[in-house]
Coordinates of C-alpha atoms in Angstrom, one line a residue:
Chain N
M1 CA 61.5 -99.7 53.4
L2 CA 58.2 -99.6 51.5
L3 CA 59.0 -96.5 49.6
T4 CA 62.2 -98.0 48.2
L5 CA 60.1 -101.0 47.2
L6 CA 57.7 -98.7 45.4
F7 CA 60.5 -97.1 43.3
V8 CA 62.2 -100.5 42.6
L9 CA 58.9 -102.1 41.6
V10 CA 57.9 -99.3 39.2
F11 CA 61.3 -99.3 37.6
L12 CA 61.2 -103.1 37.1
L13 CA 57.7 -103.1 35.8
L14 CA 58.6 -100.4 33.2
I15 CA 61.7 -102.3 32.0
L16 CA 59.7 -105.5 31.9
G17 CA 57.4 -103.8 29.3
V18 CA 54.4 -103.4 31.4
P19 CA 52.4 -100.4 29.9
V20 CA 53.4 -97.3 31.6
A21 CA 50.0 -96.5 33.1
I22 CA 49.6 -100.1 34.5
A23 CA 53.1 -100.1 35.9
L24 CA 52.4 -96.9 37.9
G25 CA 48.9 -98.0 39.0
L26 CA 50.1 -101.5 40.0
S27 CA 53.0 -100.4 42.0
S28 CA 50.9 -97.8 43.7
L29 CA 48.3 -100.4 44.5
V30 CA 50.9 -102.8 45.9
F31 CA 52.3 -99.9 48.1
V32 CA 48.9 -99.0 49.4
L33 CA 48.0 -102.6 50.2
L34 CA 51.2 -103.3 51.9
S35 CA 51.3 -100.1 53.9
G36 CA 47.7 -100.8 55.0
S37 CA 47.0 -97.3 56.3
P38 CA 44.8 -95.7 53.5
P39 CA 42.2 -98.1 52.3
D40 CA 42.6 -99.4 48.8
L41 CA 39.7 -97.2 47.6
V42 CA 42.1 -94.4 47.5
V43 CA 43.8 -95.8 44.5
I44 CA 40.8 -95.6 42.2
H45 CA 39.6 -92.4 43.9
R46 CA 42.9 -90.7 43.1
M47 CA 43.0 -92.0 39.5
V48 CA 39.6 -90.6 38.8
N49 CA 40.3 -87.3 40.5
G50 CA 43.5 -87.1 38.5
V51 CA 41.6 -86.6 35.3
D52 CA 38.7 -84.6 36.9
S53 CA 39.8 -81.2 35.8
F54 CA 38.4 -78.6 33.4
P55 CA 41.7 -77.4 31.9
L56 CA 42.5 -81.0 30.9
L57 CA 39.6 -80.8 28.4
A58 CA 42.2 -79.0 26.2
V59 CA 43.9 -82.4 25.7
P60 CA 41.2 -84.2 23.6
F61 CA 40.4 -81.2 21.5
F62 CA 44.0 -80.3 20.6
I63 CA 44.4 -83.9 19.6
L64 CA 41.2 -83.7 17.5
A65 CA 42.3 -80.5 15.9
G66 CA 45.7 -82.0 14.9
N67 CA 44.1 -85.2 13.5
L68 CA 41.5 -83.2 11.5
M69 CA 44.3 -81.1 10.1
N70 CA 46.4 -84.1 9.1
T71 CA 43.4 -85.7 7.4
A72 CA 42.3 -82.6 5.5
G73 CA 45.5 -82.7 3.4
I74 CA 46.7 -79.6 5.2
T75 CA 50.1 -81.1 6.0
N76 CA 50.9 -81.3 2.3
R77 CA 50.0 -77.7 1.8
I78 CA 52.2 -76.6 4.7
F79 CA 55.1 -78.6 3.4
D80 CA 54.8 -76.9 -0.1
F81 CA 54.5 -73.5 1.5
A82 CA 57.6 -74.1 3.6
K83 CA 59.4 -75.3 0.5
A84 CA 58.6 -72.1 -1.4
C85 CA 59.9 -70.1 1.6
V86 CA 63.2 -71.8 2.4
G87 CA 63.7 -74.5 -0.2
W88 CA 66.2 -72.3 -2.2
M89 CA 68.8 -72.5 0.5
R90 CA 71.7 -75.0 0.3
G91 CA 70.4 -78.2 1.9
G92 CA 67.0 -76.9 1.1
L93 CA 64.8 -79.8 2.2
G94 CA 66.6 -79.8 5.5
H95 CA 65.5 -76.3 6.1
V96 CA 62.0 -77.0 4.7
N97 CA 61.8 -79.8 7.3
V98 CA 62.4 -77.4 10.2
G99 CA 60.2 -74.7 8.8
A100 CA 57.3 -77.0 8.3
S101 CA 57.7 -78.3 11.8
V102 CA 57.4 -74.8 13.1
V103 CA 54.2 -74.1 11.3
F104 CA 52.8 -77.4 12.2
A105 CA 53.8 -76.8 15.8
G106 CA 51.2 -74.0 15.8
M107 CA 48.4 -76.5 15.4
S108 CA 49.6 -79.7 17.0
G109 CA 50.7 -80.2 20.5
A110 CA 52.5 -83.5 20.2
A111 CA 56.0 -84.2 18.9
V112 CA 55.0 -87.7 17.9
A113 CA 52.1 -86.5 15.7
D114 CA 54.5 -84.2 14.0
A115 CA 57.0 -87.1 13.4
G116 CA 54.3 -89.5 12.2
G117 CA 52.2 -87.1 10.0
L118 CA 54.5 -84.5 8.6
G119 CA 57.6 -86.7 9.0
T120 CA 56.3 -89.2 6.6
I121 CA 56.0 -86.5 3.8
E122 CA 59.3 -85.0 4.8
I123 CA 61.3 -88.2 4.7
K124 CA 59.8 -89.3 1.5
A125 CA 60.5 -85.9 -0.2
M126 CA 64.1 -86.0 1.1
R127 CA 64.6 -89.5 -0.1
D128 CA 63.3 -88.7 -3.5
A129 CA 65.7 -85.7 -3.7
G130 CA 68.6 -88.0 -2.9
Y131 CA 69.5 -86.9 0.7
D132 CA 71.1 -89.7 2.7
P133 CA 68.5 -91.3 5.1
D134 CA 70.5 -90.6 8.2
F135 CA 70.4 -86.9 7.6
S136 CA 66.7 -87.0 6.8
V137 CA 65.8 -88.9 9.9
G138 CA 68.0 -86.8 12.1
V139 CA 66.5 -83.5 11.0
T140 CA 62.9 -84.9 11.1
A141 CA 63.3 -86.3 14.6
A142 CA 65.0 -83.2 16.0
S143 CA 62.6 -80.7 14.4
S144 CA 59.5 -82.7 15.6
T145 CA 60.4 -81.8 19.2
I146 CA 59.6 -78.1 18.4
G147 CA 55.9 -79.1 18.3
P148 CA 55.3 -79.1 22.1
I149 CA 57.4 -76.1 22.8
I150 CA 55.6 -73.7 20.4
P151 CA 51.9 -73.5 21.5
P152 CA 49.6 -75.5 21.6
S153 CA 51.3 -78.2 23.6
L154 CA 49.9 -81.2 25.4
P155 CA 52.8 -81.5 27.8
M156 CA 52.4 -77.8 28.8
V157 CA 48.7 -78.4 29.5
I158 CA 49.5 -81.3 31.8
Y159 CA 52.3 -79.2 33.5
G160 CA 49.9 -76.3 34.0
V161 CA 47.3 -78.5 35.6
V162 CA 49.8 -80.3 37.9
A163 CA 51.7 -77.2 38.8
S164 CA 48.5 -75.1 38.9
S165 CA 50.0 -72.4 36.9
S166 CA 48.5 -70.5 34.0
I167 CA 48.4 -72.7 30.7
G168 CA 48.1 -69.4 28.7
Q169 CA 51.3 -68.1 30.2
L170 CA 53.1 -71.4 29.7
F171 CA 52.0 -71.3 26.0
A172 CA 53.3 -67.8 25.6
A173 CA 56.6 -68.7 27.3
G174 CA 57.3 -71.5 24.9
F175 CA 57.0 -69.4 21.8
I176 CA 60.5 -67.7 21.7
P177 CA 62.4 -70.8 22.8
G178 CA 60.6 -72.8 20.1
L179 CA 61.7 -70.4 17.5
M180 CA 65.2 -70.6 18.9
M181 CA 65.2 -74.3 18.5
A182 CA 64.3 -73.8 14.9
V183 CA 67.2 -71.4 14.3
A184 CA 69.6 -73.6 16.0
L185 CA 68.6 -76.6 13.9
M186 CA 68.8 -74.6 10.7
V187 CA 72.3 -73.5 11.7
M188 CA 73.1 -77.2 12.0
V189 CA 71.5 -78.0 8.7
A190 CA 73.5 -75.2 7.0
W191 CA 76.7 -76.6 8.4
Y192 CA 75.9 -80.1 7.2
A193 CA 74.8 -78.7 3.7
R194 CA 78.2 -76.9 3.4
V195 CA 80.3 -79.9 4.5
R196 CA 78.5 -82.4 2.4
N197 CA 77.7 -80.0 -0.5
Y198 CA 74.0 -80.6 -0.5
P199 CA 72.0 -79.1 -3.4
R200 CA 69.5 -76.3 -3.5
D201 CA 66.1 -77.9 -4.0
A202 CA 64.1 -75.1 -5.6
R203 CA 64.8 -71.7 -7.0
F204 CA 63.2 -68.9 -5.1
S205 CA 60.4 -67.1 -6.9
W206 CA 57.8 -64.7 -5.6
G207 CA 55.2 -66.2 -7.9
N208 CA 55.8 -69.7 -6.5
L209 CA 55.7 -68.3 -2.9
L210 CA 52.5 -66.5 -3.5
A211 CA 50.8 -69.5 -5.2
S212 CA 51.7 -71.9 -2.3
F213 CA 50.7 -69.2 0.2
K214 CA 47.3 -69.0 -1.4
R215 CA 46.9 -72.7 -1.4
A216 CA 47.9 -73.0 2.2
F217 CA 46.2 -69.7 3.3
L218 CA 43.1 -71.3 5.0
S219 CA 45.3 -74.0 6.7
L220 CA 47.7 -71.3 7.9
L221 CA 44.8 -69.6 9.7
T222 CA 44.7 -72.5 12.1
P223 CA 47.9 -71.6 13.9
V224 CA 46.8 -68.0 13.8
I225 CA 43.5 -68.9 15.5
I226 CA 45.2 -71.0 18.1
V227 CA 48.4 -69.1 18.9
G228 CA 46.9 -65.7 18.2
G229 CA 43.7 -66.4 20.1
I230 CA 45.6 -67.7 23.2
L231 CA 48.4 -65.1 23.2
G232 CA 45.9 -62.3 22.5
G233 CA 43.9 -63.3 25.5
I234 CA 40.8 -64.0 23.5
F235 CA 40.6 -67.7 24.1
T236 CA 41.5 -69.9 27.1
P237 CA 43.5 -73.0 25.9
T238 CA 40.4 -75.2 26.1
E239 CA 38.4 -72.7 24.0
A240 CA 41.2 -72.4 21.4
A241 CA 41.3 -76.2 21.1
I242 CA 37.5 -76.5 20.5
A243 CA 37.5 -73.5 18.2
A244 CA 40.4 -75.0 16.1
S245 CA 38.6 -78.3 16.0
A246 CA 35.4 -76.7 14.8
Y247 CA 37.4 -74.6 12.2
A248 CA 39.2 -77.7 10.9
L249 CA 35.9 -79.6 10.7
V250 CA 34.3 -76.9 8.6
L251 CA 37.5 -76.7 6.5
G252 CA 37.5 -80.4 5.9
V253 CA 33.8 -80.9 5.2
A254 CA 32.8 -77.7 3.4
V255 CA 35.9 -76.1 1.8
Y256 CA 38.5 -78.8 0.9
R257 CA 35.8 -81.6 0.9
T258 CA 38.3 -84.1 1.9
L259 CA 36.5 -85.2 5.1
T260 CA 34.2 -88.0 4.3
P261 CA 32.0 -89.6 7.0
R262 CA 34.3 -92.6 7.1
R263 CA 37.3 -90.4 7.5
L264 CA 35.6 -88.5 10.3
L265 CA 34.9 -91.8 12.0
R266 CA 38.6 -92.8 11.6
V267 CA 39.7 -89.4 13.0
S268 CA 37.2 -89.7 15.9
F269 CA 38.6 -93.1 17.0
D270 CA 42.2 -92.1 16.6
T271 CA 41.4 -89.1 18.8
I272 CA 39.6 -91.2 21.4
E273 CA 42.4 -93.7 21.5
T274 CA 45.2 -91.1 21.8
T275 CA 43.2 -89.2 24.4
A276 CA 42.5 -92.2 26.5
V277 CA 46.1 -93.4 26.4
V278 CA 47.4 -89.9 27.5
M279 CA 44.7 -89.4 30.1
F280 CA 45.0 -92.9 31.5
I281 CA 48.7 -92.2 32.2
V282 CA 47.8 -88.9 33.8
A283 CA 45.3 -90.9 36.0
A284 CA 47.8 -93.5 37.0
A285 CA 50.6 -91.1 37.5
S286 CA 48.5 -89.0 39.8
I287 CA 48.2 -91.9 42.4
F288 CA 51.9 -92.3 42.3
A289 CA 52.4 -88.5 42.7
W290 CA 49.9 -88.5 45.5
I291 CA 51.8 -91.3 47.4
L292 CA 55.1 -89.3 46.9
T293 CA 53.6 -86.1 48.3
S294 CA 51.6 -87.7 51.2
N295 CA 54.7 -89.6 52.4
R296 CA 56.8 -86.4 52.3
V297 CA 59.2 -87.9 49.7
T298 CA 59.1 -84.5 47.9
E299 CA 60.2 -82.7 51.1
H300 CA 63.0 -85.1 51.7
F301 CA 64.1 -84.8 48.2
A302 CA 64.1 -81.0 48.4
D303 CA 66.2 -81.1 51.6
L304 CA 68.6 -83.6 49.9
I305 CA 69.2 -81.3 46.9
L306 CA 69.5 -78.2 49.0
A307 CA 72.0 -80.0 51.3
V308 CA 74.3 -80.6 48.4
T309 CA 74.4 -77.0 47.2
E310 CA 72.4 -73.8 47.4
N311 CA 73.9 -72.4 44.3
P312 CA 71.0 -71.9 41.9
I313 CA 73.1 -72.4 38.8
L314 CA 74.4 -75.7 40.1
I315 CA 70.9 -76.8 41.2
L316 CA 69.4 -76.0 37.8
L317 CA 72.2 -78.0 36.1
M318 CA 71.6 -80.9 38.4
I319 CA 67.8 -80.7 37.7
N320 CA 68.5 -80.6 34.0
V321 CA 70.6 -83.7 34.2
I322 CA 67.9 -85.5 36.3
L323 CA 65.3 -84.5 33.8
L324 CA 67.4 -85.6 30.8
V325 CA 68.0 -89.0 32.5
V326 CA 64.4 -89.4 33.5
G327 CA 63.4 -88.3 30.0
C328 CA 65.3 -91.2 28.6
F329 CA 63.5 -93.7 30.7
M330 CA 60.1 -92.4 31.3
E331 CA 57.3 -91.3 29.1
T332 CA 56.7 -87.5 29.0
I333 CA 53.3 -87.2 30.5
A334 CA 54.0 -89.6 33.3
A335 CA 57.2 -87.8 34.0
I336 CA 55.5 -84.4 34.3
T337 CA 52.8 -85.7 36.5
I338 CA 55.2 -87.3 38.9
L339 CA 58.1 -84.9 38.9
V340 CA 56.4 -81.6 39.1
P341 CA 55.4 -82.1 42.8
V342 CA 58.9 -83.2 43.5
L343 CA 60.9 -80.5 41.7
L344 CA 58.7 -77.5 41.7
P345 CA 59.1 -76.7 45.5
I346 CA 62.9 -76.6 45.0
V347 CA 62.9 -74.2 42.1
V348 CA 60.3 -72.0 43.7
K349 CA 62.6 -71.8 46.7
L350 CA 65.3 -70.6 44.4
G351 CA 63.1 -67.9 43.0
I352 CA 62.5 -69.4 39.6
D353 CA 59.1 -68.7 38.1
P354 CA 57.0 -71.9 37.6
V355 CA 56.2 -70.8 34.1
H356 CA 59.9 -70.6 33.2
F357 CA 60.5 -73.9 34.8
G358 CA 57.6 -75.4 32.7
V359 CA 59.6 -74.5 29.6
I360 CA 62.8 -76.0 30.9
M361 CA 61.0 -79.2 32.0
V362 CA 59.2 -79.8 28.7
L363 CA 62.2 -79.0 26.6
N364 CA 64.3 -81.5 28.7
L365 CA 61.7 -84.3 28.2
M366 CA 61.4 -83.5 24.5
I367 CA 65.2 -84.2 24.2
G368 CA 64.4 -87.5 26.0
L369 CA 62.0 -88.4 23.2
L370 CA 65.0 -88.6 20.9
T371 CA 67.1 -91.0 23.1
P372 CA 66.6 -94.7 23.8
P373 CA 65.2 -96.7 25.5
V374 CA 61.9 -94.7 25.5
G375 CA 62.6 -92.6 22.4
M376 CA 59.0 -92.4 21.1
V377 CA 59.9 -90.2 18.2
I378 CA 62.7 -92.5 17.1
Y379 CA 60.4 -95.5 17.2
V380 CA 57.9 -93.8 14.9
L381 CA 60.5 -92.5 12.5
S382 CA 62.2 -95.9 12.3
R383 CA 58.9 -97.4 11.2
V384 CA 58.0 -94.6 8.9
S385 CA 61.5 -94.5 7.2
G386 CA 62.4 -98.1 7.3
V387 CA 65.8 -97.2 8.7
P388 CA 66.7 -99.6 11.5
F389 CA 66.2 -98.3 15.1
E390 CA 69.9 -98.3 16.1
R391 CA 70.8 -96.3 13.1
C392 CA 68.1 -93.8 13.7
V393 CA 69.5 -93.3 17.2
S394 CA 72.9 -92.5 15.9
A395 CA 71.6 -90.4 13.1
T396 CA 69.7 -88.2 15.5
A397 CA 72.5 -88.0 18.0
P398 CA 74.4 -85.0 16.4
F399 CA 71.2 -83.0 16.4
L400 CA 71.0 -83.2 20.1
I401 CA 73.9 -80.7 20.3
P402 CA 71.9 -77.6 19.0
L403 CA 69.0 -78.7 21.2
V404 CA 71.1 -78.9 24.3
V405 CA 72.6 -75.5 23.5
V406 CA 69.1 -74.0 23.4
L407 CA 68.2 -75.9 26.6
L408 CA 71.1 -74.2 28.4
L409 CA 70.2 -70.8 27.0
V410 CA 66.6 -71.2 28.1
T411 CA 67.6 -72.5 31.5
F412 CA 70.0 -69.6 32.3
V413 CA 68.3 -66.7 30.5
P414 CA 64.8 -66.6 32.1
Q415 CA 63.9 -63.5 29.9
L416 CA 63.8 -65.8 26.8
S417 CA 60.8 -67.6 28.3
M418 CA 59.4 -64.8 30.5
F419 CA 59.4 -61.9 28.0
L420 CA 56.1 -62.8 26.3
P421 CA 54.1 -63.9 29.4
T422 CA 55.2 -60.7 31.2
L423 CA 54.3 -58.6 28.3
L424 CA 50.9 -60.2 27.7
Y425 CA 49.6 -61.1 31.1
R426 CA 51.3 -59.3 33.9
Chain U
M1 CA 51.1 -120.2 14.9
T2 CA 52.9 -118.0 12.6
G3 CA 55.8 -117.7 14.7
P4 CA 59.4 -117.9 14.3
E5 CA 61.4 -117.8 17.3
D6 CA 63.5 -114.9 18.5
G7 CA 62.4 -111.6 19.9
K8 CA 64.6 -109.3 17.9
G9 CA 62.9 -109.3 14.5
E10 CA 61.6 -106.1 13.0
A11 CA 58.6 -108.2 12.1
S12 CA 55.4 -107.0 10.6
S13 CA 56.2 -103.4 10.4
A14 CA 53.1 -102.0 9.0
P15 CA 53.5 -98.2 9.2
P16 CA 51.9 -96.8 12.3
H17 CA 48.3 -95.6 12.0
F18 CA 48.3 -91.9 11.3
P19 CA 45.4 -90.2 9.8
D20 CA 47.2 -88.9 6.7
A21 CA 46.4 -87.0 3.6
D22 CA 43.9 -87.9 0.9
D23 CA 45.3 -91.2 -0.1
G24 CA 43.4 -94.4 -0.5
P25 CA 40.4 -95.9 1.3
V26 CA 39.9 -95.5 5.0
D27 CA 40.7 -98.5 7.1
L28 CA 38.2 -99.0 9.9
S29 CA 38.9 -102.7 10.4
D30 CA 40.1 -102.3 14.0
I31 CA 36.7 -100.8 15.1
R32 CA 34.2 -103.0 16.9
P33 CA 30.4 -102.4 17.4
E34 CA 31.0 -101.8 21.2
D35 CA 33.1 -98.8 20.3
G36 CA 30.0 -97.0 19.4
V37 CA 29.5 -96.3 23.1
V38 CA 32.7 -94.3 23.6
L39 CA 32.1 -92.6 20.2
V40 CA 28.8 -91.2 21.5
F41 CA 30.3 -90.1 24.7
F42 CA 33.1 -88.4 22.9
W43 CA 30.9 -86.3 20.6
V44 CA 28.5 -85.5 23.4
L45 CA 31.6 -84.2 25.2
A46 CA 32.6 -82.2 22.1
G47 CA 29.1 -80.8 21.9
V48 CA 29.0 -79.8 25.6
V49 CA 32.4 -78.0 25.4
F50 CA 31.3 -76.3 22.3
L51 CA 28.1 -75.2 23.9
Q52 CA 30.1 -73.9 26.9
F53 CA 32.3 -71.9 24.4
F54 CA 29.4 -70.7 22.4
S55 CA 27.3 -69.6 25.3
R56 CA 30.2 -67.6 26.7
Y57 CA 31.0 -65.8 23.4
V58 CA 27.7 -65.5 21.7
L59 CA 25.2 -65.5 24.4
N60 CA 27.5 -63.7 26.9
D61 CA 26.4 -66.0 29.6
S62 CA 27.9 -69.4 30.1
I63 CA 25.5 -72.2 30.8
G64 CA 26.2 -73.4 34.3
W65 CA 26.0 -77.2 34.1
T66 CA 28.3 -77.5 31.1
E67 CA 31.5 -77.4 33.1
E68 CA 30.7 -80.1 35.6
I69 CA 29.2 -82.4 33.0
A70 CA 32.1 -81.9 30.7
R71 CA 34.5 -83.0 33.5
Y72 CA 32.4 -86.2 34.1
L73 CA 32.3 -86.9 30.4
L74 CA 36.1 -86.5 30.2
I75 CA 36.5 -89.1 32.9
T76 CA 34.1 -91.4 31.0
V77 CA 35.9 -91.0 27.7
T78 CA 39.3 -91.6 29.4
F79 CA 38.3 -94.9 31.0
V80 CA 35.9 -96.2 28.3
G81 CA 38.5 -95.1 25.6
A82 CA 41.2 -96.9 27.5
T83 CA 39.3 -100.2 26.9
L84 CA 39.8 -99.7 23.2
A85 CA 43.5 -99.2 23.7
V86 CA 43.7 -102.4 25.8
R87 CA 42.0 -104.4 23.1
K88 CA 44.4 -103.0 20.5
N89 CA 47.3 -103.3 22.9
S90 CA 48.3 -99.7 22.3
H91 CA 49.0 -98.4 25.8
I92 CA 52.5 -97.2 25.7
A93 CA 55.1 -99.6 27.0
V94 CA 58.9 -99.9 26.9
E95 CA 59.8 -102.7 24.5
F96 CA 63.4 -101.7 24.2
F97 CA 65.0 -104.3 26.4
Y98 CA 63.3 -107.2 24.5
R99 CA 65.5 -106.4 21.5
Y100 CA 68.5 -107.8 23.5
L101 CA 66.7 -110.7 25.2
P102 CA 67.1 -114.2 23.9
G103 CA 63.8 -115.7 22.7
P104 CA 62.7 -117.9 25.6
W105 CA 63.3 -115.2 28.2
G106 CA 61.3 -112.7 26.0
R107 CA 58.5 -115.2 25.9
A108 CA 58.6 -115.7 29.7
F109 CA 58.7 -112.0 30.5
S110 CA 56.0 -111.1 28.1
T111 CA 53.8 -113.7 29.5
L112 CA 54.4 -112.2 32.9
V113 CA 53.4 -108.8 31.6
D114 CA 50.1 -110.3 30.3
L115 CA 49.4 -111.8 33.8
L116 CA 50.2 -108.5 35.5
R117 CA 47.9 -106.6 33.2
I118 CA 45.0 -109.0 33.9
G119 CA 45.7 -108.8 37.7
F120 CA 45.8 -105.0 37.8
F121 CA 42.6 -104.6 35.8
G122 CA 40.9 -107.3 37.8
A123 CA 41.8 -105.6 41.1
A124 CA 40.8 -102.2 39.7
T125 CA 37.4 -103.5 38.7
W126 CA 36.8 -104.9 42.2
I127 CA 37.9 -101.7 44.1
T128 CA 35.9 -99.5 41.8
A129 CA 32.8 -101.5 42.5
K130 CA 33.4 -101.0 46.3
L131 CA 34.0 -97.3 45.7
A132 CA 30.8 -96.9 43.7
L133 CA 28.8 -98.6 46.3
K134 CA 30.1 -96.3 49.0
T135 CA 29.5 -93.1 47.0
N136 CA 26.3 -91.4 47.8
Q137 CA 27.1 -87.8 46.9
K138 CA 24.9 -86.0 44.3
M139 CA 26.2 -84.0 41.4
A140 CA 26.2 -80.3 41.9
S141 CA 24.4 -79.1 38.8
I142 CA 22.0 -81.9 37.9
E143 CA 19.8 -84.3 39.8
M144 CA 22.0 -87.5 39.5
G145 CA 24.3 -89.5 41.9
K146 CA 28.0 -89.1 41.5
D147 CA 28.2 -92.9 41.7
V148 CA 27.0 -93.0 38.1
V149 CA 30.5 -91.9 37.1
Y150 CA 32.1 -94.6 39.2
W151 CA 29.8 -97.3 37.7
L152 CA 30.9 -96.2 34.2
V153 CA 34.5 -96.4 35.3
F154 CA 33.7 -99.9 36.8
A155 CA 32.2 -101.0 33.5
A156 CA 35.3 -99.8 31.7
F157 CA 37.7 -101.7 34.1
L158 CA 35.6 -104.8 33.6
M159 CA 35.9 -104.5 29.9
M160 CA 39.6 -104.0 30.2
T161 CA 39.9 -107.1 32.3
L162 CA 38.0 -109.2 29.7
Y163 CA 40.1 -107.7 26.8
A164 CA 43.3 -108.3 28.8
L165 CA 42.3 -112.0 29.3
R166 CA 41.7 -112.4 25.6
L167 CA 44.9 -110.6 24.7
G168 CA 46.9 -112.8 27.1
W169 CA 45.3 -115.9 25.7
R170 CA 46.0 -114.8 22.2
H171 CA 49.6 -114.1 23.0
W172 CA 50.0 -117.4 24.6
R173 CA 48.5 -119.3 21.6
Q174 CA 50.5 -117.5 18.9
G175 CA 53.7 -117.5 21.0
Y176 CA 54.6 -113.8 20.7
S177 CA 53.4 -110.4 21.6
L178 CA 53.9 -106.8 20.6
L179 CA 56.8 -106.7 23.1
T180 CA 58.8 -109.4 21.5
R181 CA 57.8 -108.4 18.0
P182 CA 57.1 -104.7 17.9
G183 CA 54.6 -104.0 15.1
E184 CA 52.1 -101.3 14.8
R185 CA 51.6 -99.0 17.7
Q186 CA 50.1 -95.7 18.0
L187 CA 52.1 -93.1 20.0
I188 CA 51.6 -89.8 21.5
D189 CA 53.4 -86.7 23.0

C-alpha cells in the first residue's frame, strides 16, 4: 500500500544519509505523485505554510540571543560563577558542569548549543584538572539536555505551534522538571566522586562567590529577562526572544565591548544558517504530517493503541518507549512535527494535558540526543573532546539512568509539570 | 584528489563552528557575496519584530502590518537561508551507518544521496514556479501580491539546485563526501 511505501521510503532515505528535510520532502513528493489525487502543488504549499506562523518567530531570535551570549564571553563568566557556587564539593567540576548548564539553559533553547559552546569550556577545564575524559564527556552530554527543558526552548516552541497549545505555559511547565534533572545528575556525580575519590576543585569563599557574581551579574540578567519575563506574563516568547537579543547586543557592543562588526557578521550568519536548518526541517516535516493526518493514519494509530489497552499508565509507558526509540532515529524537530498529530489525540483522550505531554515528549527526545545513531550531542562532544564516538556513547550511557528516572517521575506525576502553569496562567 | 579510501576515518576533524568567546580572529571564509541577500532579509526581519515589540510596549498600539510582514520575512529567511546550508552541506543528515560500510559501498551510496538531493531541489523549483504562477491573492496589509513570497521561494530552490549540482560534482571529483568522512558540521536542537 502507498502509505507503507511512504514509511519505508523515508526510513531508507534517512539511513542512506539523505538530509532529514530532503528525506521527508522527497518521500512526501513521491507519495503525492503516486497517489495522484492532490496535485503536486500541495507539497510546496504545505512546506511554505508550515513555517508561516507568528509564534515560530521565536526560533530565530532565541538562536540569535544564544549566539550573541556565546560571543560576548558570557559563557566563561557563567562557568566561573558556577565554579564559585558548587566547585567546593567533592567532584567539584562535575557539579559545576551541571550548574553552568542550568544557568545557560535559561538563555539558550538548544542542547547542541550548550554542548558546543559551554561544553568546550567544561571539557577543557575538567581535562586540565585531571578528570578522566569519559566522566567529563558523560556529564557534559547529559547536562546539556537540561537546556531545552528549562525555558527558553526551541523544541517547546515547535511543540506549541504544532499542538496549538500555549508556549508560555509549556515554558513554565519545563522549569521544575529541568531543575529535577539537574539534581538527579548531581546525585550521580556525587556518587561517582565518592567511588572514584575525586578531588574538591576550589575552596568555598564568600569573597570569591561575590567577585564572580559581580563579574557575571549583567550576563545573569539574561535568564532573568527571558525566564522571568515569560513566567511573569510580561513577554510572549517571541517578545522575550527579541528583547534578549537586543539586550545581548547592547551588552556585547557597549558594555563588554567584545562584539566587533566582524563578530556580529559571524553571529548573524551562524544564526541564519541554524534558523534555516531548523525551519527547513519544520517545513518538510509539515508536509509529511499533513499526509498522515489527511490519510487518517493518526486515527488508525489511535485505534490501534487503544485496542491494545486502555490503561493510561500502560499507554503512557508505551508512548515513552515509542518516543525513546524514535528519538534514537529521528532528529528532534522533525519528530515533534510529525508525532504530535499522531500521539496528541491519544493522550488527550486519556485526559492528559497537552502542556504536560509537551514536557514528556521533549524530555524523551532529549534523551534520544544522547544515543546513536542520531545522537547529535554525542557527535558534537566527540569532535570537541577528541574522544572517539563509540567511547563517548558508552561514557554517556550511565548518565541515562538519572535522566530516565526523572522522565518516569515527570510522566506519572503531572503536578511536577503542571504546578507552575496552573499557578501562573489558570 | 586528497583521498584515501575507506569511509571510517575520523578525518579532518576541525572543531565545529561555534561562535565562542573572545579568542582569535573571526573566520568569515565560508561567506560568499550572494549571502548578502539573506543577511539583509534577516536584519529587516529583526527590525520588524523589534518594531512590533516596541510599538506594543512603548507606543501602546501595535503597528498592524508588522505581523504579516514578519511571517513572510520568516518564510524568506528560511528558504533563502537554506541555500547557504546546502552550499556548506550543513543540513542535518544521519552519517552513522557509513561508519560500518566498506569504502566502495559508501562511495556508491553517498553518490546516490547527491543525486537524490539534486532531484528533489530540481522538482521543488519546478513545482514552486507553477504555484507562483497560479497565485493571485493579495497580501492583507500592504498592496503586494502573495506570489512575491512564492517567487522568492522559487529563487531559493533554484539556488539550492545549482549548489546541489556543484556539491555533487565536487564530491564526485574528490571521491568522498561529508557522509563518508564526517568533518565539520553545524548542529542544532
